[in-house]
Amino acid sequence: GENVEQHPSTLSVQEGDSAVIKCTYSDSASNYFPWYKQELGKRPQLIIDIRSNVGEKKDQRIAVTLNKTAKHFSLHITETQPEDSAVYFCAIGGGKSTFGDGTTLTVKP
Amino acid sequence: NAGVMQNPRHLVRRRGQEARLRCSPMKGHSHVYWYRQLPEEGLKFMVYLQKENIIDESGMPKERFSAEFPKEGPSILRIQQVVRGDSAAYFCASSPHRDSTENTIYFGEGSWLTVV
């Protein structure tokens, strides 16, 4: 089945710095790659997604890049703020998705 | 337009009891997915249902777990004879289209099950 590896598991940055989280996957048939933000005790919220016909997508301070040849995709958060602190999950596919194990991001004021 | 509704939000059960978790998809959505999130872990797919049909239950434990999505009413995830290892957050998600690898899904707020 599909396998997703997410790195790093924890990430601490100073407010205003950038944060990058990377995921690698094994199934070359995947065409949809969402990223979720989950705050403690809350549901995963979709923050950005990318489909395989696009190499990069940006939404304000958040961007995702996809390299299908190398089978990896990354989340980039610029000008981080304390409210960005949360657990971030990458996933492969929609509907029946395979999730990474998560990255705990801490933004220090 | 209400989102995916789950209840109860929190449920405490003693070992050996039954837990029933309910999920109403977003209006206009007919496809429901259940995921389980163990403490400090990612989400794991359990089951995909349409009205009156189980489409994919490859992630469901073989024993004690069952799911349904009747013609009328919410989808129900049922756990019989709960054990401490069943303690987790159970998330329901829905989508408007038949399952594909590119569907965006929308999560409910989750049901937190604690087995004591």
CSV table of C-alpha atoms in Angstrom, one decimal:
chain,number,residue,atom,x,y,z
A,1,GLY,CA,0.0,0.0,0.0
A,2,GLU,CA,0.9,3.7,0.0
A,3,ASN,CA,3.6,4.8,2.4
A,4,VAL,CA,4.3,8.4,3.4
A,5,GLU,CA,7.3,9.7,5.4
A,6,GLN,CA,7.2,13.1,6.9
A,7,HIS,CA,10.1,15.1,8.3
A,8,PRO,CA,10.9,16.6,10.6
A,9,SER,CA,8.7,15.3,13.4
A,10,THR,CA,9.3,18.5,15.4
A,11,LEU,CA,10.3,21.9,14.3
A,12,SER,CA,10.9,25.0,16.3
A,13,VAL,CA,11.5,28.4,14.7
A,14,GLN,CA,11.6,32.1,15.7
A,15,GLU,CA,8.7,34.3,14.8
A,16,GLY,CA,9.2,35.7,11.4
A,17,ASP,CA,11.4,32.8,10.2
A,18,SER,CA,10.4,30.3,7.6
A,19,ALA,CA,9.4,26.7,8.2
A,20,VAL,CA,9.7,23.8,5.7
A,21,ILE,CA,8.2,20.4,6.1
A,22,LYS,CA,8.8,17.6,3.6
A,23,CYS,CA,7.0,14.4,2.7
A,24,THR,CA,8.1,11.5,0.5
A,25,TYR,CA,5.9,8.9,-0.8
A,26,SER,CA,6.1,5.5,-2.6
A,27,ASP,CA,3.0,5.3,-4.9
A,28,SER,CA,3.6,6.9,-8.2
A,29,ALA,CA,-0.1,6.8,-9.0
A,30,SER,CA,-1.0,9.5,-6.5
A,31,ASN,CA,-2.2,12.8,-8.1
A,32,TYR,CA,-3.5,14.7,-5.1
A,33,PHE,CA,-1.4,16.0,-2.2
A,34,PRO,CA,-3.2,17.9,0.6
A,35,TRP,CA,-1.7,19.5,3.8
A,36,TYR,CA,-3.6,19.8,7.0
A,37,LYS,CA,-3.1,21.8,10.2
A,38,GLN,CA,-4.4,20.4,13.4
A,39,GLU,CA,-4.5,22.3,16.7
A,40,LEU,CA,-4.7,20.5,20.0
A,41,GLY,CA,-8.1,18.9,20.4
A,42,LYS,CA,-9.4,20.1,17.0
A,43,ARG,CA,-10.0,18.5,13.7
A,44,PRO,CA,-7.5,18.5,10.8
A,45,GLN,CA,-8.1,21.6,8.6
A,46,LEU,CA,-7.1,21.7,5.0
A,47,ILE,CA,-4.7,24.6,4.5
A,48,ILE,CA,-3.4,23.9,1.0
A,49,ASP,CA,-3.4,21.2,-1.6
A,50,ILE,CA,-1.7,20.5,-4.9
A,51,ARG,CA,-2.4,18.2,-7.8
A,52,SER,CA,0.1,16.5,-10.0
A,53,ASN,CA,-0.2,18.7,-13.0
A,54,VAL,CA,1.2,21.6,-11.0
A,55,GLY,CA,4.7,22.0,-9.5
A,56,GLU,CA,4.0,24.8,-7.1
A,57,LYS,CA,1.0,26.5,-5.4
A,58,LYS,CA,1.0,29.5,-3.1
A,59,ASP,CA,-1.6,31.0,-0.8
A,60,GLN,CA,-0.4,34.1,1.0
A,61,ARG,CA,2.3,32.8,3.5
A,62,ILE,CA,1.8,29.2,2.6
A,63,ALA,CA,3.2,27.4,-0.4
A,64,VAL,CA,3.5,23.8,-1.5
A,65,THR,CA,6.0,22.3,-4.0
A,66,LEU,CA,5.7,19.0,-5.7
A,67,ASN,CA,8.4,16.9,-7.4
A,68,LYS,CA,6.7,13.9,-8.8
A,69,THR,CA,9.8,12.5,-10.3
A,70,ALA,CA,11.5,12.4,-6.9
A,71,LYS,CA,8.2,11.6,-5.2
A,72,HIS,CA,8.3,14.3,-2.6
A,73,PHE,CA,6.3,17.4,-1.8
A,74,SER,CA,7.0,20.2,0.7
A,75,LEU,CA,5.1,22.7,2.8
A,76,HIS,CA,6.7,26.2,3.1
A,77,ILE,CA,5.4,28.7,5.7
A,78,THR,CA,7.0,32.1,5.5
A,79,GLU,CA,7.0,34.9,8.1
A,80,THR,CA,5.8,32.5,10.7
A,81,GLN,CA,3.6,33.7,13.5
A,82,PRO,CA,2.8,32.2,17.0
A,83,GLU,CA,-0.6,31.2,15.7
A,84,ASP,CA,1.0,28.9,13.2
A,85,SER,CA,2.0,26.7,16.0
A,86,ALA,CA,0.2,23.3,15.5
A,87,VAL,CA,0.7,19.9,14.1
A,88,TYR,CA,0.9,19.7,10.3
A,89,PHE,CA,0.1,16.6,8.3
A,90,CYS,CA,0.8,15.8,4.7
A,91,ALA,CA,-1.4,13.3,3.0
A,92,ILE,CA,-1.6,11.3,-0.2
A,93,GLY,CA,-4.8,11.1,-2.1
A,94,GLY,CA,-8.3,12.2,-1.3
A,95,GLY,CA,-11.2,10.3,0.2
A,96,LYS,CA,-9.2,7.3,1.3
A,97,SER,CA,-6.1,9.2,2.2
A,98,THR,CA,-2.7,8.1,3.6
A,99,PHE,CA,-1.4,10.5,6.2
A,100,GLY,CA,2.1,11.3,7.3
A,101,ASP,CA,2.9,11.0,11.0
A,102,GLY,CA,2.8,14.8,11.5
A,103,THR,CA,5.2,17.6,12.3
A,104,THR,CA,4.8,19.6,15.5
A,105,LEU,CA,5.7,23.2,14.7
A,106,THR,CA,6.4,25.7,17.5
A,107,VAL,CA,6.8,29.3,16.6
A,108,LYS,CA,8.6,31.2,19.4
A,109,PRO,CA,7.6,34.9,19.8
B,1,ASN,CA,-24.3,25.3,5.3
B,2,ALA,CA,-23.5,23.2,8.3
B,3,GLY,CA,-20.2,21.2,8.2
B,4,VAL,CA,-19.7,17.6,9.0
B,5,MET,CA,-21.4,17.0,12.3
B,6,GLN,CA,-20.2,14.4,14.8
B,7,ASN,CA,-21.5,13.3,18.1
B,8,PRO,CA,-20.8,12.7,20.8
B,9,ARG,CA,-17.7,14.9,21.0
B,10,HIS,CA,-16.4,13.1,24.0
B,11,LEU,CA,-17.3,9.6,25.2
B,12,VAL,CA,-16.1,7.6,28.2
B,13,ARG,CA,-16.7,3.9,28.2
B,14,ARG,CA,-15.6,1.1,30.6
B,15,ARG,CA,-13.8,-1.9,29.2
B,16,GLY,CA,-16.3,-4.3,27.6
B,17,GLN,CA,-19.0,-1.7,26.9
B,18,GLU,CA,-20.1,-0.6,23.5
B,19,ALA,CA,-19.3,2.8,21.8
B,20,ARG,CA,-21.5,4.3,19.1
B,21,LEU,CA,-20.2,7.3,17.2
B,22,ARG,CA,-22.4,9.2,14.8
B,23,CYS,CA,-21.6,11.3,11.8
B,24,SER,CA,-23.8,13.5,9.5
B,25,PRO,CA,-22.0,14.5,6.3
B,26,MET,CA,-22.2,18.0,4.9
B,27,LYS,CA,-25.3,18.9,3.0
B,28,GLY,CA,-25.1,17.5,-0.5
B,29,HIS,CA,-22.4,15.0,0.4
B,30,SER,CA,-23.2,11.3,0.1
B,31,HIS,CA,-19.7,9.8,0.8
B,32,VAL,CA,-18.5,9.3,4.3
B,33,TYR,CA,-15.0,8.3,5.5
B,34,TRP,CA,-14.0,7.3,9.0
B,35,TYR,CA,-10.5,7.8,10.4
B,36,ARG,CA,-8.9,7.0,13.7
B,37,GLN,CA,-6.2,9.0,15.3
B,38,LEU,CA,-4.3,7.4,18.2
B,39,PRO,CA,-2.6,9.8,20.7
B,40,GLU,CA,0.5,11.4,19.2
B,41,GLU,CA,-0.1,9.8,15.8
B,42,GLY,CA,-1.4,10.6,12.4
B,43,LEU,CA,-4.8,9.7,11.0
B,44,LYS,CA,-5.5,6.2,9.7
B,45,PHE,CA,-8.2,5.4,7.2
B,46,MET,CA,-10.8,2.9,8.5
B,47,VAL,CA,-13.8,2.7,6.2
B,48,TYR,CA,-15.5,4.4,3.3
B,49,LEU,CA,-19.3,4.3,2.9
B,50,GLN,CA,-22.0,5.5,0.7
B,51,LYS,CA,-25.7,5.4,1.6
B,52,GLU,CA,-26.5,1.8,2.4
B,53,ASN,CA,-23.2,0.5,1.1
B,54,ILE,CA,-19.8,-0.2,2.5
B,55,ILE,CA,-17.4,0.6,-0.3
B,56,ASP,CA,-14.0,0.0,1.4
B,57,GLU,CA,-13.4,-1.3,4.9
B,58,SER,CA,-9.8,-2.2,4.4
B,59,GLY,CA,-8.7,-0.2,7.4
B,60,MET,CA,-11.2,-1.6,9.9
B,61,PRO,CA,-10.1,-4.0,12.5
B,62,LYS,CA,-11.6,-7.4,11.7
B,63,GLU,CA,-13.3,-7.8,15.1
B,64,ARG,CA,-15.5,-5.6,17.3
B,65,PHE,CA,-15.7,-2.7,14.7
B,66,SER,CA,-18.5,-2.1,12.3
B,67,ALA,CA,-19.9,0.8,10.4
B,68,GLU,CA,-23.1,1.7,8.6
B,69,PHE,CA,-24.6,4.5,6.6
B,70,PRO,CA,-28.4,3.9,6.4
B,71,LYS,CA,-30.7,5.4,3.9
B,72,GLU,CA,-32.0,7.7,6.6
B,73,GLY,CA,-30.0,9.2,9.4
B,74,PRO,CA,-26.3,9.5,10.2
B,75,SER,CA,-23.4,7.2,9.6
B,76,ILE,CA,-22.6,5.1,12.7
B,77,LEU,CA,-19.3,3.7,13.8
B,78,ARG,CA,-19.8,1.0,16.4
B,79,ILE,CA,-17.2,-0.5,18.6
B,80,GLN,CA,-18.2,-3.5,20.7
B,81,GLN,CA,-16.5,-4.7,23.9
B,82,VAL,CA,-14.1,-1.7,23.9
B,83,VAL,CA,-10.6,-2.1,25.2
B,84,ARG,CA,-8.1,0.6,26.4
B,85,GLY,CA,-6.4,0.5,23.0
B,86,ASP,CA,-9.5,1.8,21.4
B,87,SER,CA,-9.0,5.1,23.1
B,88,ALA,CA,-8.5,7.6,20.3
B,89,ALA,CA,-10.0,10.4,18.3
B,90,TYR,CA,-12.4,9.2,15.6
B,91,PHE,CA,-12.9,11.6,12.7
B,92,CYS,CA,-15.5,11.5,10.1
B,93,ALA,CA,-15.1,13.2,6.7
B,94,SER,CA,-17.3,13.6,3.8
B,95,SER,CA,-17.1,14.5,0.1
B,96,PRO,CA,-19.7,15.2,-2.6
B,97,HIS,CA,-18.3,12.9,-5.3
B,98,ARG,CA,-17.7,9.2,-5.7
B,99,ASP,CA,-14.3,8.2,-4.3
B,100,SER,CA,-11.3,9.2,-6.3
B,101,THR,CA,-7.7,9.8,-5.6
B,102,GLU,CA,-8.3,13.6,-6.0
B,103,ASN,CA,-11.4,14.3,-3.8
B,104,THR,CA,-11.1,17.0,-1.3
B,105,ILE,CA,-12.6,15.8,2.0
B,106,TYR,CA,-14.0,17.8,4.9
B,107,PHE,CA,-13.5,16.6,8.4
B,108,GLY,CA,-15.9,16.8,11.3
B,109,GLU,CA,-14.8,18.0,14.8
B,110,GLY,CA,-14.1,14.4,15.9
B,111,SER,CA,-15.3,12.1,18.7
B,112,TRP,CA,-12.8,11.5,21.5
B,113,LEU,CA,-13.3,8.1,23.0
B,114,THR,CA,-11.7,7.3,26.3
B,115,VAL,CA,-11.9,3.7,27.6
B,116,VAL,CA,-11.4,3.3,31.4
